[in-house]
Tab-separated table of C-alpha atoms in Angstrom:
chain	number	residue	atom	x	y	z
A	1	UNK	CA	138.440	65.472	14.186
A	2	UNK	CA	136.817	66.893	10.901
A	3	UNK	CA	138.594	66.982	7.904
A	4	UNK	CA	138.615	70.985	8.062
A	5	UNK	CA	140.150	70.985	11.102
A	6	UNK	CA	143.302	69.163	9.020
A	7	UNK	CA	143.277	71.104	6.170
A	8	UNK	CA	144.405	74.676	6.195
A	9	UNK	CA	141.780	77.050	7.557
A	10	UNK	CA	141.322	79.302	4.698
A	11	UNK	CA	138.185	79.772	2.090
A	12	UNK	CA	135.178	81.340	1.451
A	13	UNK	CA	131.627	80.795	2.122
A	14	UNK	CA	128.277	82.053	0.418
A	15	UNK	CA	125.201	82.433	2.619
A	16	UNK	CA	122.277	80.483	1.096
A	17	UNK	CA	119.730	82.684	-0.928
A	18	UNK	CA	116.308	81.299	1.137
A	19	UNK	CA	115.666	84.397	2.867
A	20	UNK	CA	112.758	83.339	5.293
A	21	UNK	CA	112.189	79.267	6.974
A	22	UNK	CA	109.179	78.530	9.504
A	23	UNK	CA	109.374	75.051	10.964
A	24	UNK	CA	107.209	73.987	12.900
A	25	UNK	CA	103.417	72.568	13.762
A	26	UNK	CA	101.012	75.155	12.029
A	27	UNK	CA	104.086	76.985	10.597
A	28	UNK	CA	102.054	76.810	7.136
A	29	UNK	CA	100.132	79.743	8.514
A	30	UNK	CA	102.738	82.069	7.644
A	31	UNK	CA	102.465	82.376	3.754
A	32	UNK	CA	100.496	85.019	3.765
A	33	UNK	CA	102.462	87.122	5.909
A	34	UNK	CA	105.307	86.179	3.343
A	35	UNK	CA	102.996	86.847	0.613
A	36	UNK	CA	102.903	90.288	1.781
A	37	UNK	CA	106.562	90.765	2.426
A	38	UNK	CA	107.378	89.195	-1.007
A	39	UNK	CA	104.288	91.396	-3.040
A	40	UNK	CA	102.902	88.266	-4.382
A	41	UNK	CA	99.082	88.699	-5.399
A	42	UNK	CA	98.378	85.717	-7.485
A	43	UNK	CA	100.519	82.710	-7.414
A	44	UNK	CA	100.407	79.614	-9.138
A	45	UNK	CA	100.679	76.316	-7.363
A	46	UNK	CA	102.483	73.887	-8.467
A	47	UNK	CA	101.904	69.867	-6.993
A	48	UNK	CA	101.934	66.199	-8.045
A	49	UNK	CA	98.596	64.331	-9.320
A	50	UNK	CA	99.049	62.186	-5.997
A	51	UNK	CA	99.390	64.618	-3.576
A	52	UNK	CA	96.138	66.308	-5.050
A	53	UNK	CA	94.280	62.941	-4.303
A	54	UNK	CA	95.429	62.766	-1.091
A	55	UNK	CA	94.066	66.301	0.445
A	56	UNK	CA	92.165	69.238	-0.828
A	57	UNK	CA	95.729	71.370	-1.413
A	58	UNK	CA	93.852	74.179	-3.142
A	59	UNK	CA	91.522	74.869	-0.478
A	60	UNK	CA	94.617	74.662	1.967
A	61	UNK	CA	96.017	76.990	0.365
A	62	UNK	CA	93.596	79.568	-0.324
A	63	UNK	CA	92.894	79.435	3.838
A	64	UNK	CA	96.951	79.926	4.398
A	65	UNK	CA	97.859	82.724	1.545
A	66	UNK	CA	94.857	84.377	2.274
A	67	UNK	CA	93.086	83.700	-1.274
A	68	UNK	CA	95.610	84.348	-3.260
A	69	UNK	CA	95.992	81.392	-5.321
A	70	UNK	CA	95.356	82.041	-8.909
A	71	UNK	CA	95.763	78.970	-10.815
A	72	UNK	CA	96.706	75.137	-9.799
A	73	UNK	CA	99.347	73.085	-12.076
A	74	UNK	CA	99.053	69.028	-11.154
A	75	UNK	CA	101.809	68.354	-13.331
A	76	UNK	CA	104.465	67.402	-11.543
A	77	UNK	CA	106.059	64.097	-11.910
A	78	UNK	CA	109.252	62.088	-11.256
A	79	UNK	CA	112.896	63.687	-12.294
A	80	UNK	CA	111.210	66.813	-13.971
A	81	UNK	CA	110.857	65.852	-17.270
A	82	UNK	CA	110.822	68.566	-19.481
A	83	UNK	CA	107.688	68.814	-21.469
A	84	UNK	CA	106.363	69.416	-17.893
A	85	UNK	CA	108.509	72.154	-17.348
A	86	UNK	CA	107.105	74.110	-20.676
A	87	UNK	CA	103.274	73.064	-20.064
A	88	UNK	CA	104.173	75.230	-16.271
A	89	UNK	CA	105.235	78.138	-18.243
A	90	UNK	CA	102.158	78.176	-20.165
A	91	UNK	CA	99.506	77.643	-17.588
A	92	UNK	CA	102.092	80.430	-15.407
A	93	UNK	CA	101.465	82.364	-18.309
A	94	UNK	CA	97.687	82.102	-18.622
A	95	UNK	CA	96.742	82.379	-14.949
A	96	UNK	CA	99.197	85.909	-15.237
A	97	UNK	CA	100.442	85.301	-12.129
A	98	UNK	CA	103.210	87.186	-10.451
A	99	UNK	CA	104.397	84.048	-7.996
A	100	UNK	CA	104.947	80.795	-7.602
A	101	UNK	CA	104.340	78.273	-4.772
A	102	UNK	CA	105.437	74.412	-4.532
A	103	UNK	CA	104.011	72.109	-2.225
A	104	UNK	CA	105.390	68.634	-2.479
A	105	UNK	CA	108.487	66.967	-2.781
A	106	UNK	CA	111.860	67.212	-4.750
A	107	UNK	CA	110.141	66.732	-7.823
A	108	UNK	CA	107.372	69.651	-7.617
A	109	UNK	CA	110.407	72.089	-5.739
A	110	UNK	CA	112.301	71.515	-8.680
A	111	UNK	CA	109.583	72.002	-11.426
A	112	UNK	CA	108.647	75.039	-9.846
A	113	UNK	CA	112.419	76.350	-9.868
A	114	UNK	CA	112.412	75.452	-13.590
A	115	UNK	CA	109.153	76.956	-14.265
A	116	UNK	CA	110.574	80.340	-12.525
A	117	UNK	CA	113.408	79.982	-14.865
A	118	UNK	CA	111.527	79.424	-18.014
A	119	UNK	CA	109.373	83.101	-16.884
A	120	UNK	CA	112.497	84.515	-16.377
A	121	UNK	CA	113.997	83.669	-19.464
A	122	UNK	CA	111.453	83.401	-22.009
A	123	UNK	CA	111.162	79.854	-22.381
A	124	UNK	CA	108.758	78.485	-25.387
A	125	UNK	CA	110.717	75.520	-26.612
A	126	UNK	CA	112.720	72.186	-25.734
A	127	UNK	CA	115.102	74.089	-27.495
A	128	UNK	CA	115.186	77.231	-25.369
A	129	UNK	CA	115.412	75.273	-22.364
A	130	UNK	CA	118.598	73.523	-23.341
A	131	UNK	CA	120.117	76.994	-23.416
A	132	UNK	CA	119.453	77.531	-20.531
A	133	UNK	CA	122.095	74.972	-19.315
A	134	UNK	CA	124.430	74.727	-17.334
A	135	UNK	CA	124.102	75.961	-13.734
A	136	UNK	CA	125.402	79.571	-12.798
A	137	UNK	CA	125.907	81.323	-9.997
A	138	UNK	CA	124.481	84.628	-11.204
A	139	UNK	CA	121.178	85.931	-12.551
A	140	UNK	CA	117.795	87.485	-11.765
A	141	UNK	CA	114.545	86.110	-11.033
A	142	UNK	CA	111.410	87.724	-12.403
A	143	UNK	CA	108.851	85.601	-10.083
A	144	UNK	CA	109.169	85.082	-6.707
A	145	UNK	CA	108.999	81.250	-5.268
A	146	UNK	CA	107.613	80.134	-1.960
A	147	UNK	CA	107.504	76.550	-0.951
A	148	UNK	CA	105.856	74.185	1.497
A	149	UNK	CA	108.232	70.799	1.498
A	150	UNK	CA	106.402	67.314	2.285
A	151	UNK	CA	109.556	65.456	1.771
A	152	UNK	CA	113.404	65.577	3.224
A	153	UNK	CA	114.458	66.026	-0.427
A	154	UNK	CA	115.661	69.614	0.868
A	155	UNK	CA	115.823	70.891	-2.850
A	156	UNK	CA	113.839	74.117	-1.427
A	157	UNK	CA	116.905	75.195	0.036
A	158	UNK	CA	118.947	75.593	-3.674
A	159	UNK	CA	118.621	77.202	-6.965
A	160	UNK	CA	120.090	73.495	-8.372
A	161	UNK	CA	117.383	72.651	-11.226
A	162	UNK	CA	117.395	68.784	-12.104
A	163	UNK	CA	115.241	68.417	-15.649
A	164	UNK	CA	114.992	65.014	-17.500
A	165	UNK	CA	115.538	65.984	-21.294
A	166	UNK	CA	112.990	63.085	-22.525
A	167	UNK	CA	114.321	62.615	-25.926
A	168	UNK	CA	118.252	62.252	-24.673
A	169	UNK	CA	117.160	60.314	-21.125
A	170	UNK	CA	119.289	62.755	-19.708
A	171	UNK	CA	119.178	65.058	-16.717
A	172	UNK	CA	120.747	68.166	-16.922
A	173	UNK	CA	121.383	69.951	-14.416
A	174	UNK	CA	120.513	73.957	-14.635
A	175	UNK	CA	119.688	76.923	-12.074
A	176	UNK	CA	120.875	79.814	-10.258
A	177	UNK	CA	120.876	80.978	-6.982
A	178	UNK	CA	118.160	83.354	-8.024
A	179	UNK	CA	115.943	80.288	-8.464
A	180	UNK	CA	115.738	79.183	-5.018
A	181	UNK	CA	112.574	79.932	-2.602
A	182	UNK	CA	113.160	82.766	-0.763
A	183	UNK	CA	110.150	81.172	1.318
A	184	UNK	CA	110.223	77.954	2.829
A	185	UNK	CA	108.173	76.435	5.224
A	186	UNK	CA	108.248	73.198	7.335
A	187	UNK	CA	105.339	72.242	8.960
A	188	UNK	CA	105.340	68.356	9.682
A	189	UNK	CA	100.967	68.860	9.705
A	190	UNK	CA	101.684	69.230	6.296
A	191	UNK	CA	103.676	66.288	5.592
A	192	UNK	CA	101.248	63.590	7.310
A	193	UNK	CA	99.987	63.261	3.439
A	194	UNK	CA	103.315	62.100	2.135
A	195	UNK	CA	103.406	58.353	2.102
A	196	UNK	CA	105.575	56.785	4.299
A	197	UNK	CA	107.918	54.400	1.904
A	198	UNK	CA	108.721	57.699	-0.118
A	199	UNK	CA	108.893	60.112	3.217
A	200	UNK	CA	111.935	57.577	4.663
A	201	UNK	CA	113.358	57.191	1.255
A	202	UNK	CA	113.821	60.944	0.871
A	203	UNK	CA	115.356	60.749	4.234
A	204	UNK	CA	118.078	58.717	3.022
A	205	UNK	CA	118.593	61.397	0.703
A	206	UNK	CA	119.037	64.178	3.227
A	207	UNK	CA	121.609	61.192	4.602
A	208	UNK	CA	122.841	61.187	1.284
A	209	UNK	CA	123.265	65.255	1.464
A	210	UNK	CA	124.920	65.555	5.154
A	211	UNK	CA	127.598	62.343	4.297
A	212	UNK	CA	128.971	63.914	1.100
A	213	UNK	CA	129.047	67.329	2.421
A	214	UNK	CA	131.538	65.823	5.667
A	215	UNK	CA	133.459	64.149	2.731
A	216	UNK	CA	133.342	66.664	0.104
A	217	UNK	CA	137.512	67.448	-1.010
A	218	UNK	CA	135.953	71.201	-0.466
A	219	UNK	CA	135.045	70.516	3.086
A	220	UNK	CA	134.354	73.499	5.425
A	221	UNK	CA	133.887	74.106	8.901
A	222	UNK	CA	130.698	75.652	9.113
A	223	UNK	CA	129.344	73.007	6.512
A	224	UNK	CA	131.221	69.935	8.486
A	225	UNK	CA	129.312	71.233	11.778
A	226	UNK	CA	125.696	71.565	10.261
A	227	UNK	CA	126.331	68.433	8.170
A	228	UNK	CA	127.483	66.410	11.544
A	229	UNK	CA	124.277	67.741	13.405
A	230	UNK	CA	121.753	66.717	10.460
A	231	UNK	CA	123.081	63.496	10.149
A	232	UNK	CA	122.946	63.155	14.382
A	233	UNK	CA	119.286	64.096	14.188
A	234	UNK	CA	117.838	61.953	10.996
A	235	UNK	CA	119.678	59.159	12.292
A	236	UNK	CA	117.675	59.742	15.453
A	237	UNK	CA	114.534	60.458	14.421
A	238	UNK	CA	113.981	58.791	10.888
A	239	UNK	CA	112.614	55.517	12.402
A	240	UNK	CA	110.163	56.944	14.362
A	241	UNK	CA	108.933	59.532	12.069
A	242	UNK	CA	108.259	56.760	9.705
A	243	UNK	CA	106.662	54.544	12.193
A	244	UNK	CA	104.211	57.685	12.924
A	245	UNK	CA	103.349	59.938	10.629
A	246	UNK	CA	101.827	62.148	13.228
A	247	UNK	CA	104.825	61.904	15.431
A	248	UNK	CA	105.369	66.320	14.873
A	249	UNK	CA	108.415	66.181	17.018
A	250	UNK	CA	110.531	63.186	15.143
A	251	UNK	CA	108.952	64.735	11.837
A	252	UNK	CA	110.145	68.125	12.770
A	253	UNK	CA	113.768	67.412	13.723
A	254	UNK	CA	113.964	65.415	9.930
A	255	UNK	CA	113.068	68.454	8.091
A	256	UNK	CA	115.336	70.508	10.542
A	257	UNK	CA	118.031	67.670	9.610
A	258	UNK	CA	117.555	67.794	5.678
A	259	UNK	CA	117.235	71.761	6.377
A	260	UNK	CA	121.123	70.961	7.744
A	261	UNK	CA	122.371	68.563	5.219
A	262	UNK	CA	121.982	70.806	2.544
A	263	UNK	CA	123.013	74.275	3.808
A	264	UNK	CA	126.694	73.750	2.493
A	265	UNK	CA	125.348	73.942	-0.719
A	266	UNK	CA	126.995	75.891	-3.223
A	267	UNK	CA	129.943	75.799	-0.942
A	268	UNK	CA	130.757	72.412	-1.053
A	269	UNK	CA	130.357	69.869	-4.347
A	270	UNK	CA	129.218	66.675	-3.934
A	271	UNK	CA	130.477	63.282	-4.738
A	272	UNK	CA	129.690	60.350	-6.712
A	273	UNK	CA	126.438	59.609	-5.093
A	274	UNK	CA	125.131	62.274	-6.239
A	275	UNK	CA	126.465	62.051	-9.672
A	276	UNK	CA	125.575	58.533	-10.334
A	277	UNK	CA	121.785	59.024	-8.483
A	278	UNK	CA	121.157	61.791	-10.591
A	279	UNK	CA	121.657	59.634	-14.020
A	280	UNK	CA	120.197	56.510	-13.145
A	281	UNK	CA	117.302	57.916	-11.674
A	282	UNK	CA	116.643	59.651	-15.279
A	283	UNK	CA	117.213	56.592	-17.102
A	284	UNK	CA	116.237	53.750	-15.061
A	285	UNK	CA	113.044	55.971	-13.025
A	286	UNK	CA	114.494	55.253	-10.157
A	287	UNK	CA	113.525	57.980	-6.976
A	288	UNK	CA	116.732	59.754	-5.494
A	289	UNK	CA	116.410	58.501	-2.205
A	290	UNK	CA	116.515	54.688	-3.486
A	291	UNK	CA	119.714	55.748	-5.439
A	292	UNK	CA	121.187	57.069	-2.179
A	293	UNK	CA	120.713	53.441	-0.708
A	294	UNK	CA	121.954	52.093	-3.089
A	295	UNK	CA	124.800	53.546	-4.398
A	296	UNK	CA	126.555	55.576	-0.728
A	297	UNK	CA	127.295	52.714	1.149
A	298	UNK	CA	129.739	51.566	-1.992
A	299	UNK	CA	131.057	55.071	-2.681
A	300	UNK	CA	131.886	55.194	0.764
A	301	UNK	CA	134.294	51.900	0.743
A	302	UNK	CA	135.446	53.227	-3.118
A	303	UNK	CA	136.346	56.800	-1.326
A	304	UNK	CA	137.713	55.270	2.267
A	305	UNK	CA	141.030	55.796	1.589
A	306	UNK	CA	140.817	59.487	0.880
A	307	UNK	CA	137.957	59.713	3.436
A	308	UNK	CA	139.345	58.365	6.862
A	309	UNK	CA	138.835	61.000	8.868
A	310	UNK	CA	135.092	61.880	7.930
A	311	UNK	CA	134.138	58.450	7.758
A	312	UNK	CA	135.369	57.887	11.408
A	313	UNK	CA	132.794	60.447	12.139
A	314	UNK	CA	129.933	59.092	10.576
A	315	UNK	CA	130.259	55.711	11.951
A	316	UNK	CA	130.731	57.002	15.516
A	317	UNK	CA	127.306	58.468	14.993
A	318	UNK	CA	125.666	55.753	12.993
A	319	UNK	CA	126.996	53.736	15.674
A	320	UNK	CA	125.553	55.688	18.439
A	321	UNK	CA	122.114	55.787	17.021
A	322	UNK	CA	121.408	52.586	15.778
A	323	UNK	CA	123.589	50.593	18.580
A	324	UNK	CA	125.698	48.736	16.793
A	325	UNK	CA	130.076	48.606	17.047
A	326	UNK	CA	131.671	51.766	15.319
A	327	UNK	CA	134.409	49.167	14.280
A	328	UNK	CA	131.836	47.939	11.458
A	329	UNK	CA	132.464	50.845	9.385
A	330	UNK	CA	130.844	53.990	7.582
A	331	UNK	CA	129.822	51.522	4.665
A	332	UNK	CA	128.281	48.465	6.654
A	333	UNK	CA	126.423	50.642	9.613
A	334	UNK	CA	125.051	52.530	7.011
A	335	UNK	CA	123.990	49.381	4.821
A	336	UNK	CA	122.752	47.799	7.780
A	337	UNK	CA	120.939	51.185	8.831
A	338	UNK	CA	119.047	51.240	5.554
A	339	UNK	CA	117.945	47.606	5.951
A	340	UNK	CA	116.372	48.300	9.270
A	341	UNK	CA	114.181	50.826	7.580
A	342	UNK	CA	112.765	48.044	4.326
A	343	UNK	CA	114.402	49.685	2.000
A	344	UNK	CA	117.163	48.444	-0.717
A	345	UNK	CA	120.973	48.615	-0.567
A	346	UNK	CA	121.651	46.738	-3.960
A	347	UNK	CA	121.384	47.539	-7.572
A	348	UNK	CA	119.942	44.183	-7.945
A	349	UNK	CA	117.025	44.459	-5.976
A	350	UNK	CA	115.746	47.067	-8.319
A	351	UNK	CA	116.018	44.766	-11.209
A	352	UNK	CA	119.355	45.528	-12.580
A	353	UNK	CA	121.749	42.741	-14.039
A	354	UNK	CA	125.101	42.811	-13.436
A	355	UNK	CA	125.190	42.658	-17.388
A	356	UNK	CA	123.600	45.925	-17.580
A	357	UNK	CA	126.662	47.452	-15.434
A	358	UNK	CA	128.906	48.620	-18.247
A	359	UNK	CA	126.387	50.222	-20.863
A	360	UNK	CA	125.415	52.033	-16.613
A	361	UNK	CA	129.004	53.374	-16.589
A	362	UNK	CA	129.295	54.476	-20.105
A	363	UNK	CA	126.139	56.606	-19.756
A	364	UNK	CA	126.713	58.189	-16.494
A	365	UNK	CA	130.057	58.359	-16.991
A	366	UNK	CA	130.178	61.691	-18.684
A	367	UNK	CA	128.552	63.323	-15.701
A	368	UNK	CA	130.692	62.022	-13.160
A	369	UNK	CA	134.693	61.638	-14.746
A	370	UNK	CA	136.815	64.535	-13.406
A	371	UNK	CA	133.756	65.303	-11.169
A	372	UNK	CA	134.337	66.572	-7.069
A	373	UNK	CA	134.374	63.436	-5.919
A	374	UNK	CA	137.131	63.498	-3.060
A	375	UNK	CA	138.678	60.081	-4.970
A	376	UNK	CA	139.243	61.385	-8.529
A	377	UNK	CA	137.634	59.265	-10.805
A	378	UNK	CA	139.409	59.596	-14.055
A	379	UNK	CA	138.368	56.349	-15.727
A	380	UNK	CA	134.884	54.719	-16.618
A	381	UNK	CA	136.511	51.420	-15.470
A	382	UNK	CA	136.348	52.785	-11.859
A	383	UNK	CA	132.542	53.857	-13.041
A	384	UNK	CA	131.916	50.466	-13.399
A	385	UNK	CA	133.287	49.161	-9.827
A	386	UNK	CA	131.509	51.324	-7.952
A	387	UNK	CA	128.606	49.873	-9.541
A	388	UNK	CA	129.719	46.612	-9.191
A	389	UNK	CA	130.500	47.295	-5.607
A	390	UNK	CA	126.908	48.674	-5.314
A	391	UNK	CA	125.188	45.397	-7.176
């Protein structure tokens, strides 16, 4: 039984802003059909030096909007930082384009969000950006986004905006529903170029996504039944996709999955996880879906006794796809879960000393006290177990 099914059945819930998603083989075929419906005549691309090396995404491109690409910005990079952000607004500028495509992972969906922002709103300066903070829930966008995802970060399915402030080592969160795609497409063709270390990783996020959302304190039940099938179908299908990269069918039902684990979203706030990943991957350069491993399984035992019922759940399907006895526990089939798949599931295995746990807590702490996590943490003492749970 799902925590909404306890609770009293009462609420409301806002449809996500993405207006259009094709999954599928070949599904990248559609953007200029969307081109069309969106008016979108010259669009700037926006990617990561590495994916660039990998495949010839201009030429891709040009074939799949129909020529339509206008100008190609390379400069994405890890956790958005934000001279990036105002070099995209320049070169958006320049090329005079009137939309903007991302193809990539979270990192180039969420530059491209930011860089829609900064059009929208005039951006020039560090200075202007930071007023653009915090998120809200309202707003206009003056330049349509389309996006072709290579990861499971599933940030094309929100208007969040994650931007590294350089000078404070800070990310700050910003964005409005406005700045989502209203395009998205999911072809696993597409994603055969994403290496496979970062394509599992950013399945842990999408993990990360559907486990929060079933434990959320706002839990729904529309949210609780995608989140329950996303988590059914990466757990499924993770291992193989990252075993074979041209395996379309277990690559397919990941995106589908991360497509899931995020749909709750801005219905639902997430937890700790999320708080804590956010900060230490701006400080420390760590990528999301290595904070995921190594920070849920410990914010799951921190938030069992507020979590019982959810966490019930998850084990009975952690349990079912990997084999091993429910009895273990959210936490431990999880941990054990992420070991199967080479990645990490302590703070110390990405060079972290236990000494450095405090000065951790008194960063991120600011981000995450009085946050939605559904075990209020009200002190940065509890900051610090976590992480010491986590090391």
């Amino acid at each position: 039984m799902s925590d909404s099914e306890i609770r009293p059945l009462a609420g409301k819930f806002t449809t996500a802003p993405t207006e259009s998603v094709h999954f599928g083989p070949g599904s990248i075929g559609a953007l200029a059909e969307e081109c069309d419906r969106l008016g979108v005549t010259r669009l700037l691309v926006v990617a990561s030096p590495s994916l660039m090396a990998r495949f010839d995404v201009e030429q891709c491109l040009q074939r799949a909007t129909g020529g339509r690409v206008a100008a190609v910005f390379d400069g994405s990079r890890p956790h958005v930082p934000h001279d990036a952000v105002l070099a995209g607004v320049r070169t958006a500028a320049d090329a005079n384009v009137d939309g903007l495509l991302s193809i990539g992972g979270g990192s180039a969906i969420d530059l491209t969000k930011a860089i829609a922002m900064g059009v929208t709103r005039n951006v020039v300066t560090r200075d202007d950006l930071l007023a653009c903070r915090p998120y809200s829930a309202d707003g206009t966008s003056s330049v349509p986004q389309l996006s072709v995802s290579t990861t499971l970060s599933a940030g094309e399915f929100t208007g969040f905006i994650g931007v590294t402030d350089t000078v404070r080592q800070v990310k700050d969160i910003y964005g409005a529903q406005c700045f989502a795609p209203r395009a998205v497409i999911l072809d696993p063709e597409i994603t055969v170029h994403t290496p496979r270390p970062v394509w599992v990783a950013t399945g842990f996020k999408a993990i990360d996504h559907a486990i929060e959302a079933l434990c959320s304190a706002d839990a729904q039940p529309v949210v609780d039944a995608l989140a329950t099938d996303a988590l059914r179908r990466l757990v499924r299908h993770l291992p193989s996709s990252y075993e074979d990269a041209w395996n379309h069918h277990a690559v397919g039902q990941c995106q589908v999955g991360a497509w899931e684990s995020i749909f709750g979203l801005p219905n639902v706030r997430f937890g700790l996880s999320h708080g804590l990943g956010h900060q230490l991957g701006a400080r420390l350069g760590i990528p999301h879906g290595i904070t995921s491993c190594v920070l849920l399984p410990s914010v799951l035992e921190f938030n069992l006794e507020y979590t019982r019922a959810p966490q019930q759940v998850i084990a009975g399907i952690l349990a079912t796809g990997t084999g091993a006895d429910p009895r273990l526990g959210a936490a431990e089939l999880l941990r054990r879960f992420i070991t199967t798949q080479n990645l990490p599931t302590r703070l110390r295995e990405l060079d972290i000393r236990q000494a450095d746990l405090p000065a951790l807590a008194r960063e991120s702490a600011a981000d995450v006290l009085g946050a939605a996590n559904p075990r209020p943490v009200t002190s940065e003492a509890e900051v610090i177990e976590v992480l010491r749970r986590a090391w």
